[in-house]
mmCIF file of C-alpha atoms in Angstrom:
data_model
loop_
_atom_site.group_PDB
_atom_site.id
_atom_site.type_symbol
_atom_site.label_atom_id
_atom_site.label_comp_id
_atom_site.label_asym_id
_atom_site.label_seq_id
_atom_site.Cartn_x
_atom_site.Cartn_y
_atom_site.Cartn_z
ATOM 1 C CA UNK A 191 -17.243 8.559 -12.060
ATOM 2 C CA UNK A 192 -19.254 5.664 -13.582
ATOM 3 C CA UNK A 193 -23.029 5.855 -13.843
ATOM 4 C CA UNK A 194 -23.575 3.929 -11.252
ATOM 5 C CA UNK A 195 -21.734 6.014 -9.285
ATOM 6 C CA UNK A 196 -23.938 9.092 -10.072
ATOM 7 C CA UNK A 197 -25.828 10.717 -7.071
ATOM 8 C CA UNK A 198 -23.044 8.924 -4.634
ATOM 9 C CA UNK A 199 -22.805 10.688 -1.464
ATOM 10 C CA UNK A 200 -20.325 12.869 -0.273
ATOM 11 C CA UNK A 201 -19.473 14.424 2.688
ATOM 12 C CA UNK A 202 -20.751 18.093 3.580
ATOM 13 C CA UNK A 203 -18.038 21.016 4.376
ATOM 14 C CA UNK A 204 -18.870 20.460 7.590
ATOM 15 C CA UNK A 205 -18.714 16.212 8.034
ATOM 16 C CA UNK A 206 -16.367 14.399 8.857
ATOM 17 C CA UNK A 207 -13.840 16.956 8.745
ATOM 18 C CA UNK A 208 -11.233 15.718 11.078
ATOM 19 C CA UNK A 209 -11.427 12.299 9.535
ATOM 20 C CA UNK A 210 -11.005 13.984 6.487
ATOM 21 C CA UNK A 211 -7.655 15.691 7.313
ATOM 22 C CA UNK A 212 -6.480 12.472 9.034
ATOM 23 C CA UNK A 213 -6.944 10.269 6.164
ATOM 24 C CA UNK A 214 -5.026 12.871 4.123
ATOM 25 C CA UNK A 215 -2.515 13.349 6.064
ATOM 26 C CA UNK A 216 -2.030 9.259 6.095
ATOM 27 C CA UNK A 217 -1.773 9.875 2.181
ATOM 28 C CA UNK A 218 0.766 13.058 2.573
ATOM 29 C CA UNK A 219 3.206 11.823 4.811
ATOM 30 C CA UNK A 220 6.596 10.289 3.579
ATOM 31 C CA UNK A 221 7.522 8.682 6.637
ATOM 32 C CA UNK A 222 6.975 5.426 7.658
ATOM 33 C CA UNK A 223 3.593 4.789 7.956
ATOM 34 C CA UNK A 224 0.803 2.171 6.966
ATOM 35 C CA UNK A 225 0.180 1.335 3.668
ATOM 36 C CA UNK A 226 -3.651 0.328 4.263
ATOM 37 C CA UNK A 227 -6.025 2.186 5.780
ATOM 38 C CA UNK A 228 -9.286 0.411 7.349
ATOM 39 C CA UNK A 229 -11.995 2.963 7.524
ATOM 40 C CA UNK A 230 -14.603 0.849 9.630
ATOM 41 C CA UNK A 231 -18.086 1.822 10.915
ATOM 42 C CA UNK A 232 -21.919 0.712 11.168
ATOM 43 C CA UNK A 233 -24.215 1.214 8.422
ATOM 44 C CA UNK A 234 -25.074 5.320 7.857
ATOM 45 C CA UNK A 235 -21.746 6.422 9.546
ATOM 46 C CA UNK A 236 -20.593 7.897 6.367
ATOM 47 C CA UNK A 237 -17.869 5.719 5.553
ATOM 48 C CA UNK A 238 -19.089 5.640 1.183
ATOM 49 C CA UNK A 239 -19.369 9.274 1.873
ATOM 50 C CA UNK A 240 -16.146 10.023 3.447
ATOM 51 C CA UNK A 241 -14.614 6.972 0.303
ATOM 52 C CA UNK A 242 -16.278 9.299 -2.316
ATOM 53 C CA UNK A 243 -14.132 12.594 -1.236
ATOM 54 C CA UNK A 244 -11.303 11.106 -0.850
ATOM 55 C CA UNK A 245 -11.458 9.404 -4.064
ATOM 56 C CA UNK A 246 -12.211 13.414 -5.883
ATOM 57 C CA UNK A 247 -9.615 14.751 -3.752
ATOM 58 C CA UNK A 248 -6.960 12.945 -5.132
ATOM 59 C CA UNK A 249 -8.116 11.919 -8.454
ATOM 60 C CA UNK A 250 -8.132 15.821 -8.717
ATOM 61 C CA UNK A 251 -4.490 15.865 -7.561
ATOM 62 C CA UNK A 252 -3.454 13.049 -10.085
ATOM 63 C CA UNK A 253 -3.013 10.771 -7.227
ATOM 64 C CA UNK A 254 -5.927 8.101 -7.627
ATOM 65 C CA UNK A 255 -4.981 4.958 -9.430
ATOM 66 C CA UNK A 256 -8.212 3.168 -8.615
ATOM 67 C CA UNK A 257 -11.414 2.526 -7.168
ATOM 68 C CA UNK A 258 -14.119 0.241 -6.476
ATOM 69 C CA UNK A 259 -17.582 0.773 -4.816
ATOM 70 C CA UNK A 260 -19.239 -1.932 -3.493
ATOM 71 C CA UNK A 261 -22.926 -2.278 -3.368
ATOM 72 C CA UNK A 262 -25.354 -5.093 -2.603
ATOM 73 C CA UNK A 263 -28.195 -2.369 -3.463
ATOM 74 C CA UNK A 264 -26.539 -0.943 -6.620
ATOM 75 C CA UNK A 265 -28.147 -0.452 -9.872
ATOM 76 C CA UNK A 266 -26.028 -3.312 -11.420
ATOM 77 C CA UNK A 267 -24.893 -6.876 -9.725
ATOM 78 C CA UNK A 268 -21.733 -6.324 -10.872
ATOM 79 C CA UNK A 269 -21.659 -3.975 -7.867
ATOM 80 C CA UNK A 270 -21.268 -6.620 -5.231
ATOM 81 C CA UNK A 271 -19.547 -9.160 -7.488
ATOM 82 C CA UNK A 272 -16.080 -9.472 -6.014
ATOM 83 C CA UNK A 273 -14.901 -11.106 -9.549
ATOM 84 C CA UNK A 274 -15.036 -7.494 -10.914
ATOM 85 C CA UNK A 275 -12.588 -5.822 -8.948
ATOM 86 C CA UNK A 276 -9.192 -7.030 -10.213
ATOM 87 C CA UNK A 277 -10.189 -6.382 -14.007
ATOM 88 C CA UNK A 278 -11.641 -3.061 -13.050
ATOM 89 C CA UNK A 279 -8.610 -2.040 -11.091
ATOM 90 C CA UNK A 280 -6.766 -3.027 -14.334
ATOM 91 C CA UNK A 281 -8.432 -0.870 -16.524
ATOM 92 C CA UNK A 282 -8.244 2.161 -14.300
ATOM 93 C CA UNK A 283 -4.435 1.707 -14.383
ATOM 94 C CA UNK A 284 -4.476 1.527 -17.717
ATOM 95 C CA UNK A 285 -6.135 4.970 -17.390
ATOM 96 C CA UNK A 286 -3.702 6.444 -15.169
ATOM 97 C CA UNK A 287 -0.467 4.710 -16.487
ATOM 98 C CA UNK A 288 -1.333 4.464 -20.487
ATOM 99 C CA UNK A 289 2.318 3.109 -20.951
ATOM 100 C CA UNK A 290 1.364 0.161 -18.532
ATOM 101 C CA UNK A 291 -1.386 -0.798 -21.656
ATOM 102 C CA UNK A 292 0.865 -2.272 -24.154
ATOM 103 C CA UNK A 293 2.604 -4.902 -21.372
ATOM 104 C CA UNK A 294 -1.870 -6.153 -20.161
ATOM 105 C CA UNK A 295 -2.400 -6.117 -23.575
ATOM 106 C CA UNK A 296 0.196 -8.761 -24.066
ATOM 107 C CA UNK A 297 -0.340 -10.708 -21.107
ATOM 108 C CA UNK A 298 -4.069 -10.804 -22.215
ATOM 109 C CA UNK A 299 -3.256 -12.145 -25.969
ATOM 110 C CA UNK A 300 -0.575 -14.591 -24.769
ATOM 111 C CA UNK A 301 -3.238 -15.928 -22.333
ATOM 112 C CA UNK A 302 -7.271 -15.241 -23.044
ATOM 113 C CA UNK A 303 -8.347 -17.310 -20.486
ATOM 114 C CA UNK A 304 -6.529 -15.045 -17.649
ATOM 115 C CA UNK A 305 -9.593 -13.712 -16.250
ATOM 116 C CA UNK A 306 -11.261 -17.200 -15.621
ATOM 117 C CA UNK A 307 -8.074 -17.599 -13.206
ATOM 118 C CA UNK A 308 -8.020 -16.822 -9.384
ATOM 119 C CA UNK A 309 -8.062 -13.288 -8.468
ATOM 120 C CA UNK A 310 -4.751 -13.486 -7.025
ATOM 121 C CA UNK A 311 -3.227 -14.672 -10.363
ATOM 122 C CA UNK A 312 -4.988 -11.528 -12.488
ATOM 123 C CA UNK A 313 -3.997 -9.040 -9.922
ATOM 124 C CA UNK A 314 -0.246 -10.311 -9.657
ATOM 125 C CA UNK A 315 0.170 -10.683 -13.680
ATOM 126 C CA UNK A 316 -2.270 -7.488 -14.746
ATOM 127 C CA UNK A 317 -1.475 -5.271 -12.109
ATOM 128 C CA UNK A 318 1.628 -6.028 -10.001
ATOM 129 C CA UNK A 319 4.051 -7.116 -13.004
ATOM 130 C CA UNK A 320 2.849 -3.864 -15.415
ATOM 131 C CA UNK A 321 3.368 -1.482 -12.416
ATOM 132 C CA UNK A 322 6.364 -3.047 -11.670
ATOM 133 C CA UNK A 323 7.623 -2.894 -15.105
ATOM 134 C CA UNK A 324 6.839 1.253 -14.989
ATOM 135 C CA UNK A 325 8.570 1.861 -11.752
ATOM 136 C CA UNK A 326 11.828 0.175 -13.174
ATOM 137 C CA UNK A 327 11.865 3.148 -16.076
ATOM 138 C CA UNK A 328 14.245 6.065 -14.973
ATOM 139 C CA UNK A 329 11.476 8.521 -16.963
ATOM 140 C CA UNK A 330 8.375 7.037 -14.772
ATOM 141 C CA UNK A 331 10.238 7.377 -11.521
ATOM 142 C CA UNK A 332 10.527 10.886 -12.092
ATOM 143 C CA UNK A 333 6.824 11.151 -12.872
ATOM 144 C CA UNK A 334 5.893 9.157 -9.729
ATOM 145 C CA UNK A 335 8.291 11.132 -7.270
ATOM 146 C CA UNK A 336 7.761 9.504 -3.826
ATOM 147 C CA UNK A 337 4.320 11.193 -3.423
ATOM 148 C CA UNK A 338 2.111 7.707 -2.968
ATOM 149 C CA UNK A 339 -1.068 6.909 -4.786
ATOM 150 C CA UNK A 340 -3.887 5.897 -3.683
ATOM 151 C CA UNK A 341 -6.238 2.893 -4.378
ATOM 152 C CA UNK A 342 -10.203 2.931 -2.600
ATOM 153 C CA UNK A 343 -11.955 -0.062 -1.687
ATOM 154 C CA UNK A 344 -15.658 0.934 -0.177
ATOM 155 C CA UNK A 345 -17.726 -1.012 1.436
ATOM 156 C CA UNK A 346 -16.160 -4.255 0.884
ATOM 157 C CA UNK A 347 -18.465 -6.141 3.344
ATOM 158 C CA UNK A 348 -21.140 -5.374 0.877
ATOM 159 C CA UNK A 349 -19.186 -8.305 -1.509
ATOM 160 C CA UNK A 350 -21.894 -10.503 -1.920
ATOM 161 C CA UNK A 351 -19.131 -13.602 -1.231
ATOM 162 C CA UNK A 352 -17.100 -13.187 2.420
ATOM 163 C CA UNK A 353 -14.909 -16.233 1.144
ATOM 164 C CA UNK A 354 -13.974 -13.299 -1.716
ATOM 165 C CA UNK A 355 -13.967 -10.348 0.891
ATOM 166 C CA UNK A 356 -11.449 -12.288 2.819
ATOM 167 C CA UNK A 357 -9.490 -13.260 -0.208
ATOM 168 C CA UNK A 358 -9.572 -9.433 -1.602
ATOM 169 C CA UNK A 359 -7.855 -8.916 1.342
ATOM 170 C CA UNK A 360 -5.290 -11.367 1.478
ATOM 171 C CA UNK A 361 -4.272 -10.809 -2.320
ATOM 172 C CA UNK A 362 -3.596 -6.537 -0.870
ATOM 173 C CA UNK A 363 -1.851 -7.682 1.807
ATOM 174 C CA UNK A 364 0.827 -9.511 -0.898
ATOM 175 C CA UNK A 365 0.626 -6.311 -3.181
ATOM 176 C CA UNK A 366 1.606 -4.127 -0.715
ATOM 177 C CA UNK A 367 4.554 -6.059 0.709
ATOM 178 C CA UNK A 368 5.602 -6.252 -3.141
ATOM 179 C CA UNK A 369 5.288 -2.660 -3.604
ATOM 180 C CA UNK A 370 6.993 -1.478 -6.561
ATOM 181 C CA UNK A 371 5.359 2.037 -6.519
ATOM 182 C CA UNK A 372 3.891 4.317 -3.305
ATOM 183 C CA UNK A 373 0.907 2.623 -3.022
ATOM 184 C CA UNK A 374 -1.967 2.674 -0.155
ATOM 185 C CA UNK A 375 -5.300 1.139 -0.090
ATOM 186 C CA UNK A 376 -8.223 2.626 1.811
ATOM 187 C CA UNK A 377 -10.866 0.238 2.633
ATOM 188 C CA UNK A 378 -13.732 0.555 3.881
ATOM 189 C CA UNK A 379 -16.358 -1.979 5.860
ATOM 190 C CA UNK A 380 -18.827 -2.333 8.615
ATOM 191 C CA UNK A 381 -16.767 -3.955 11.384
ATOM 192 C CA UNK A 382 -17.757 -7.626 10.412
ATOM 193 C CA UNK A 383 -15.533 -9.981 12.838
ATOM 194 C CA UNK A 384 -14.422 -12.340 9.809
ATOM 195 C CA UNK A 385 -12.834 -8.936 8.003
ATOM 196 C CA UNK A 386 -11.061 -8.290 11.396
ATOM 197 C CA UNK A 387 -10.098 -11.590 11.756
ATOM 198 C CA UNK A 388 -8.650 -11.565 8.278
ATOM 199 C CA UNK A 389 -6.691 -8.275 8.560
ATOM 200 C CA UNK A 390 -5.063 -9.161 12.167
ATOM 201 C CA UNK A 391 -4.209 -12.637 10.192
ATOM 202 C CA UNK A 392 -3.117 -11.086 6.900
ATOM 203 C CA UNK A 393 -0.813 -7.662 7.760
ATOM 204 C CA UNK A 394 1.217 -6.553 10.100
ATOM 205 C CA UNK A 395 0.158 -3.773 12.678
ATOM 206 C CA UNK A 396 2.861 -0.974 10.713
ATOM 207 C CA UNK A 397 1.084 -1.982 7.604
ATOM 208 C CA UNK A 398 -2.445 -1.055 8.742
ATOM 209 C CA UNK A 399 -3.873 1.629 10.805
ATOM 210 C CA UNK A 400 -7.375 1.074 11.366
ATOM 211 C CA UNK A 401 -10.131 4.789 12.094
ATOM 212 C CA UNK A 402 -13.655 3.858 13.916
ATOM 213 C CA UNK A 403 -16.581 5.777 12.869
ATOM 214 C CA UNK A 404 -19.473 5.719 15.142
#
């Protein structure tokens, strides 16, 4: 919902609608089933579209922890600058999970420098160890129930930095073999070989179930 975000496209009653229902039904079900999504697809195959009502949908059912929209066109570099991912994903969860704020803010004043440190560093201490800390409380597992939430990554080829799209990546693929909540990831990407490379390297095939768009 940012301003840079305003105008985004979104997908028409009538688009994508079995993609749609498939990527929520990933989200719904409680069995056993991938934890990352890979939404991949040429340019203008709707993939930011199809990223955008997903993210609504479930923001609107409480469910959305985070998201981030790349852009290599956006009205702000910060839009393709992989560096700002991990803090924004941070502050969203601050949003979501307000008693996760007083365990960052300590992390933060015991170390300032934090965010000059690798993104796998600020993602472990910032986000994994706070979330972590709010699963173990009796009260917050009964506000999570086992309904997962959901974290979007769009157009993450648009990173202006593969070395940081392929690192992005490989820091998910240790959050979500850490998982301390119901967490999935949907990311989306044009269908770049060294992001292919890096997810058949990186997760597991039950992790990740991977939709073509044409």
């Amino acid at each position: 919902d940012s301003m840079a975000r305003h105008g985004a496209p979104r997908c028409a009653s009538t688009s994508h609608v079995v993609i749609q229902h498939r990527i929520i039904e990933w989200m719904d079900s409680r069995q056993r089933t991938a934890l990352v999504l890979w939404l991949s697809g040429p340019a203008a195959s709707g993939k930011s579209a199809l990223a955008q009502t997903i993210a609504e949908h479930f923001e609107a059912k409480k469910r959305l922890v985070g998201s981030f929209f790349f852009s290599c066109t956006g009205s702000s570099p910060s839009c393709a600058n992989g560096n700002c991912l991990v803090p924004t994903l941070v502050y969203q969860l601050m949003q979501v999970f307000p008693e996760t704020r007083a365990y960052i803010e300590k992390k933060i004043a015991q170390d300032p420098a934090i965010f000059s440190k690798s993104r796998r560093v600020q993602m472990q201490m910032l986000f994994c160890e706070p979330l972590q800390q709010f699963s173990v409380r009796r009260a917050m597992k009964q506000v999570l129930g086992k309904q997962a939430r959901l974290i979007v990554i769009d157009g993450l080829d648009e990173c202006s930095d593969t070395s940081i799209q392929c690192d992005i990546l490989h820091i998910i693929a240790e959050v979500v073999t850490k998982r301390t909540i119901p967490l999935k990831f949907l990311i989306t990407s044009r269908p770049k070989p060294h992001i292919e490379q890096t997810f058949i390297q990186s997760f597991t095939d039950p992790v990740v179930s991977h939709i073509e768009l044409e």
